Short mmCIF file of C-alpha atoms and ligand atoms in Angstrom, two decimals:
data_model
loop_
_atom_site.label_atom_id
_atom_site.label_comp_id
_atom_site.label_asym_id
_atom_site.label_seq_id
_atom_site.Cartn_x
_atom_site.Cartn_y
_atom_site.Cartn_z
CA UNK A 23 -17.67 -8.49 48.07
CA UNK A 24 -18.41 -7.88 44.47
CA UNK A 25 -15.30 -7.90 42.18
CA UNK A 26 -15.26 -5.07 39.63
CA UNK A 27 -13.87 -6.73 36.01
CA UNK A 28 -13.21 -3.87 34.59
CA UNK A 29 -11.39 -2.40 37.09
CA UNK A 30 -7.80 -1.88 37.86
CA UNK A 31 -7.63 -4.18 40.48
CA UNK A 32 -7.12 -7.02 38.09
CA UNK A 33 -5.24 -5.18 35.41
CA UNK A 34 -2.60 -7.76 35.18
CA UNK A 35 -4.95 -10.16 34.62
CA UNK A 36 -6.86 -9.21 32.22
CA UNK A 37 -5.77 -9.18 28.60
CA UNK A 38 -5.64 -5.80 27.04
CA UNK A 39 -7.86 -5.13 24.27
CA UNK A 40 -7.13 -4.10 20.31
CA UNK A 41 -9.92 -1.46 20.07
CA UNK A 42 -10.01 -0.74 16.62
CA UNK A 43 -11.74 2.71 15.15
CA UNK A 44 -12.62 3.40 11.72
CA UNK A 45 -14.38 5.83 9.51
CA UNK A 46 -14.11 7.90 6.30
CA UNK A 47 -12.20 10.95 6.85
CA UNK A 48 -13.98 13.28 8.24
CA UNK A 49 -16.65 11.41 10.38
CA UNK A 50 -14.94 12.58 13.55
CA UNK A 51 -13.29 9.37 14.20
CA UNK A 52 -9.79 11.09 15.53
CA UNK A 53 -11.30 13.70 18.19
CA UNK A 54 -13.46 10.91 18.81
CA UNK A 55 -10.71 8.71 19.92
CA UNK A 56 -8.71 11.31 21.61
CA UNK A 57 -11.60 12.20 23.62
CA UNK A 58 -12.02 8.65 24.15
CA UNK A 59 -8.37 8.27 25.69
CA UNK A 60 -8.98 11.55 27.60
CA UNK A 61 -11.66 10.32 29.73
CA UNK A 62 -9.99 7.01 29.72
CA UNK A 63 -6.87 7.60 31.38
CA UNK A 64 -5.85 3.06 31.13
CA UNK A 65 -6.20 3.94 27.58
CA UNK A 66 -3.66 4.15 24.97
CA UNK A 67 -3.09 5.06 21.38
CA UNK A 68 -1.34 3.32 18.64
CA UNK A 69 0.70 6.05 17.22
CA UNK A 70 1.50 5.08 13.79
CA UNK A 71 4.05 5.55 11.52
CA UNK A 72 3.29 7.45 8.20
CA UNK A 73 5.27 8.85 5.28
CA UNK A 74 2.85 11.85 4.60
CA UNK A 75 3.79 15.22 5.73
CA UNK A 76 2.33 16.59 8.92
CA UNK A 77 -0.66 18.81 8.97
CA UNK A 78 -0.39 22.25 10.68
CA UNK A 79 -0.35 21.59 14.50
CA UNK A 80 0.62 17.46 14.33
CA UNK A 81 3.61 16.49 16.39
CA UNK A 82 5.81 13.74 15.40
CA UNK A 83 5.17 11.27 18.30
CA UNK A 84 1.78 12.08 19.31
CA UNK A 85 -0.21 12.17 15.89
CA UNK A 86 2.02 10.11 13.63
CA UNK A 87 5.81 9.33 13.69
CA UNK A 88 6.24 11.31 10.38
CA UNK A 89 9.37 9.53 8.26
CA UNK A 90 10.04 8.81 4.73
CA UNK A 91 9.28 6.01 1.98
CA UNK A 92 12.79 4.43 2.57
CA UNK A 93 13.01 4.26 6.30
CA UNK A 94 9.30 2.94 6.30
CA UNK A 95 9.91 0.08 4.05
CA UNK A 96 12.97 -0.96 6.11
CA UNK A 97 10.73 -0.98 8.92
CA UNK A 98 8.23 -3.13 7.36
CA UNK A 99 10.54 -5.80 6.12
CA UNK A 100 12.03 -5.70 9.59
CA UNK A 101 8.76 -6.46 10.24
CA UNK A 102 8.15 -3.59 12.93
CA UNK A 103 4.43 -3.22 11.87
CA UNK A 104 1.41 -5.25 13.01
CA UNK A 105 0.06 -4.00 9.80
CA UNK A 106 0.91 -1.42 7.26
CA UNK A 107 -0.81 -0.49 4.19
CA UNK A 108 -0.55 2.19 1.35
CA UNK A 109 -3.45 4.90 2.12
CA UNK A 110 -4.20 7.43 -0.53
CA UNK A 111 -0.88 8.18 -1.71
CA UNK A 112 1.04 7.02 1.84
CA UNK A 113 2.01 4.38 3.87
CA UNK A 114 0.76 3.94 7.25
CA UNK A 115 1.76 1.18 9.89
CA UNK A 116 0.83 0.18 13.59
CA UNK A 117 4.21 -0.23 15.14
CA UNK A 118 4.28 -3.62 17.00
CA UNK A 119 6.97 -3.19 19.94
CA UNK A 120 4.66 -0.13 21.77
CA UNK A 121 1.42 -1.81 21.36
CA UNK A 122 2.53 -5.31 22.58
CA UNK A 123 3.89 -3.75 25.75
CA UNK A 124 0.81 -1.90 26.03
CA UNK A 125 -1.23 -4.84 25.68
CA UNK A 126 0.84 -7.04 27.98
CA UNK A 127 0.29 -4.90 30.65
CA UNK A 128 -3.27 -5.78 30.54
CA UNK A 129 -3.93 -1.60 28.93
CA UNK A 130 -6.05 -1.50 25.88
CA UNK A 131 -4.60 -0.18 22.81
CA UNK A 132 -7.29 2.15 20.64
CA UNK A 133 -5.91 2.55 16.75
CA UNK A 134 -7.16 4.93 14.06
CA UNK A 135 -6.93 3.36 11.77
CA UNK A 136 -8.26 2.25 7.75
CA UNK A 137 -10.22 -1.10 6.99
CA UNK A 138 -7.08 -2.56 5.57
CA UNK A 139 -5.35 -2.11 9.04
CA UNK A 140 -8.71 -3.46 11.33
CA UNK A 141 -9.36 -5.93 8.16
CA UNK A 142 -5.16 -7.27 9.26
CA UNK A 143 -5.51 -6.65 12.96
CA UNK A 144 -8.59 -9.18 13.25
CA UNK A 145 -6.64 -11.61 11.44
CA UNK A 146 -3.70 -11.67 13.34
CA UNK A 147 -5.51 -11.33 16.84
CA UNK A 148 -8.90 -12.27 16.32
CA UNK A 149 -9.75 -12.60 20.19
CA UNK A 150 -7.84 -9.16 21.30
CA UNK A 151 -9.99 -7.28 18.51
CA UNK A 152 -12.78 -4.92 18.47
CA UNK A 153 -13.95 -3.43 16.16
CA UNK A 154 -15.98 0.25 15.43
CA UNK A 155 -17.07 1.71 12.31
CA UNK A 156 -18.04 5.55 12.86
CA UNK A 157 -20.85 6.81 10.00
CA UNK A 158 -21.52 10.08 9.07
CA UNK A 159 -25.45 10.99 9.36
CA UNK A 160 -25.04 12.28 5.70
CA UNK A 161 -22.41 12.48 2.87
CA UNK A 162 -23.11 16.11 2.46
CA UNK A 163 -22.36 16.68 5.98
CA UNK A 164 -18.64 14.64 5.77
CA UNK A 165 -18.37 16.74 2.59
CA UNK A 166 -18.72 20.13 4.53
CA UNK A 167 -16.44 19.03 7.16
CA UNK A 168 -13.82 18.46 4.25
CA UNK A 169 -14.44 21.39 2.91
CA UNK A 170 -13.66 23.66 6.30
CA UNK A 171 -10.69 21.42 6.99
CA UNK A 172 -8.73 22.44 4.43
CA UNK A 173 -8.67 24.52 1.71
CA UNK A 174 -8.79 22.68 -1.38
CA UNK A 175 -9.96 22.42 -4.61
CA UNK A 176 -13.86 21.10 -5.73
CA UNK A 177 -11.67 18.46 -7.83
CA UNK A 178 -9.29 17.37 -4.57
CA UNK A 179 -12.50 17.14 -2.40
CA UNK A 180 -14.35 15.11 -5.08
CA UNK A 181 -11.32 12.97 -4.75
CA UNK A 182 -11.59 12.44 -1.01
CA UNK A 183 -15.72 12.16 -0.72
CA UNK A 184 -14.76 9.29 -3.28
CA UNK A 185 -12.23 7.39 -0.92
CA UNK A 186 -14.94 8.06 1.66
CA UNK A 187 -17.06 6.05 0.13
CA UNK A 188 -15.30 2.97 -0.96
CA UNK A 189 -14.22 3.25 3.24
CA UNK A 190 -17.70 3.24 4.02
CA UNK A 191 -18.24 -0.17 1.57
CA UNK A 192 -15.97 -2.18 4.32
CA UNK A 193 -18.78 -1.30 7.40
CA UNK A 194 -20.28 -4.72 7.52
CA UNK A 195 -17.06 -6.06 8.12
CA UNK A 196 -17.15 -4.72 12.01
CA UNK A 197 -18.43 -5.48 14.84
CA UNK A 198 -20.07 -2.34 15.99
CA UNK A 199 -21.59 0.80 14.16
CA UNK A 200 -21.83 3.78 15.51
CA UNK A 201 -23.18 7.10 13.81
CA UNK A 202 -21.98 10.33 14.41
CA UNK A 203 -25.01 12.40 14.51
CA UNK A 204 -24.46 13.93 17.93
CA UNK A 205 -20.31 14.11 19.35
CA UNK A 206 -21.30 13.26 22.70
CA UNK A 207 -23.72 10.29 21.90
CA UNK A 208 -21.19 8.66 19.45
CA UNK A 209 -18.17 9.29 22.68
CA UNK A 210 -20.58 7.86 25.14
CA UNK A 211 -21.52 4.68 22.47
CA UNK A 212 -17.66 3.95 22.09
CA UNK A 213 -16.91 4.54 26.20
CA UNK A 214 -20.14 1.59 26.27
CA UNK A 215 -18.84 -0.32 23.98
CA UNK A 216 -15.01 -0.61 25.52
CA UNK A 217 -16.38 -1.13 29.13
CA UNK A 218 -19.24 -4.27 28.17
CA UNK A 219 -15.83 -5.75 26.05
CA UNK A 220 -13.93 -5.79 29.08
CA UNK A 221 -15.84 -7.28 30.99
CA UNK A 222 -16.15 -10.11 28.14
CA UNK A 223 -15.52 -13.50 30.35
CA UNK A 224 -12.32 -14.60 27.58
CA UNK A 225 -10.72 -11.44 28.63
CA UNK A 226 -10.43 -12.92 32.37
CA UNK A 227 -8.44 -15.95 31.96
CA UNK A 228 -8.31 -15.45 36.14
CA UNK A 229 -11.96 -16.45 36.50
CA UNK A 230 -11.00 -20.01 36.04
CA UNK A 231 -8.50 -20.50 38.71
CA UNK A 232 -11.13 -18.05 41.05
CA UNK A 233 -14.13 -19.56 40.54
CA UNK A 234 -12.36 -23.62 41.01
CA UNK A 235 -11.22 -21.80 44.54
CA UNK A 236 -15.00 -20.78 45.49
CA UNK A 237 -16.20 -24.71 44.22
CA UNK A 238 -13.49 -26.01 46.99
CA UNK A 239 -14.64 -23.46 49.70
P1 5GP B 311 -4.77 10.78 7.75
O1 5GP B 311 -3.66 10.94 6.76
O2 5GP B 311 -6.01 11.55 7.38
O3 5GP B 311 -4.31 11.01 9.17
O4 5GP B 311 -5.19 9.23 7.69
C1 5GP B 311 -5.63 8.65 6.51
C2 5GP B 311 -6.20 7.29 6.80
O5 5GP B 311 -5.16 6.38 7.20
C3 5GP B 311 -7.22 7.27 7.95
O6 5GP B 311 -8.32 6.46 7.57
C4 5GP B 311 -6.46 6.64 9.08
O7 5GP B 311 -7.33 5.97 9.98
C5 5GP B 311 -5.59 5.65 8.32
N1 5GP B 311 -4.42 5.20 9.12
C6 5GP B 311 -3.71 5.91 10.02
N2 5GP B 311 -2.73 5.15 10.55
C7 5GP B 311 -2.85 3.92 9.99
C8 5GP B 311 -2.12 2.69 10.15
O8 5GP B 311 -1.18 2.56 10.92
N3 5GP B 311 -2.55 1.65 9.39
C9 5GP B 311 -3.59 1.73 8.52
N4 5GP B 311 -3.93 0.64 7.84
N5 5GP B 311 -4.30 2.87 8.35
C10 5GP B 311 -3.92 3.95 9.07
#
């Protein structure tokens, strides 16, 4: 009988993984991961914390935890973030206590989040992190998504093609790159990617004790 390593069978075995998404706004990145985490139903996401306002249809809890500057900092020097960084003009932070349960449980975390926060993460837990950097096929394309996201200004969009851009510097910096020419390609690149890291051997620290069992049979 052939044992199946990614399966659930050895869930609590297995460590949970720190999969770790980023792109410039507006490369698809978040329904990429929540399409991601709807076809994986052992996946879960990092909610984060942030003190911007919501957008139109967010809900606190399932986008963002949505609070303000003061509450955020207490958290921080509590030290209730894995990271936490200052993001255009907000702060954003991966809240620790959720995603260390998650992760103990042997379920793999995916977090949306900036190259400061997967720059942090794979310092702190270089062997539970992977990560993906999602590309736009062209900068006039991310700038026409921008554009029919929201209503603003030539000047505000200027703005954010320019943060795009100093995102994009930080790709060599991951593991993976994926481009987002085609939605489904890029989702079925990222599902490949997840299920060839779980079955990495150091994510199996039960293959040891099994395989010194099958030398003594
Ligand atoms: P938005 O405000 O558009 O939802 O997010 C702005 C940027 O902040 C995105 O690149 C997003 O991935 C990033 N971000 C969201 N949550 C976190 C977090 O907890 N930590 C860090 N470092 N970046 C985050």
């Amino acid at each position: 009988m052939s044992a199946d390593l990614s399966g659930p069978v050895f869930r609590g075995q297995r460590r949970g993984l720190m999969y770790v998404l980023s792109s410039p706004s507006g490369a698809g990145k978040t329904t990429l991961s929540k399409r991601l985490i709807a076809q994986n139903p052992d996946l879960v996401l990092s909610v984060s914390y942030t003190t911007r306002k919501p957008r139109p249809g967010e809900e606190h809890g399932k986008d963002y935890y949505f609070t303000d500057e003061a509450s955020f900092l207490e958290m921080a020097g509590a030290g209730a973030f894995h990271e936490w960084a200052k993001v255009f003009d907000h702060y954003y932070g991966t809240p620790k206590a959720e995603v260390d349960e998650a992760l103990s449980e042997g379920r793999d975390v995916v977090f949306d989040i900036d190259w400061q926060g997967a720059r942090a993460l794979a310092k702190s837990a270089p062997e539970d992190v992977v990560r993906v950097f999602i590309l736009p096929p062209s900068l006039a394309l991310l700038r026409d998504r921008l554009q029919k996201r929201a209503q603003d200004s030539d000047e505000v969009i200027d703005g954010r093609m320019a943060r795009a851009k100093e995102e994009i510097e930080h790709w060599d910096e991951y593991d993976y790159v994926v481009l987002n020419d085609d939605f489904s390609r890029a989702l079925e690149k990222l599902s490949d990617i997840l299920q060839a890291e779980r079955l990495k051997r150091t994510r199996h620290p039960w293959v040891a004790g099994f395989v010194d069992a099958l030398m003594k049979e």
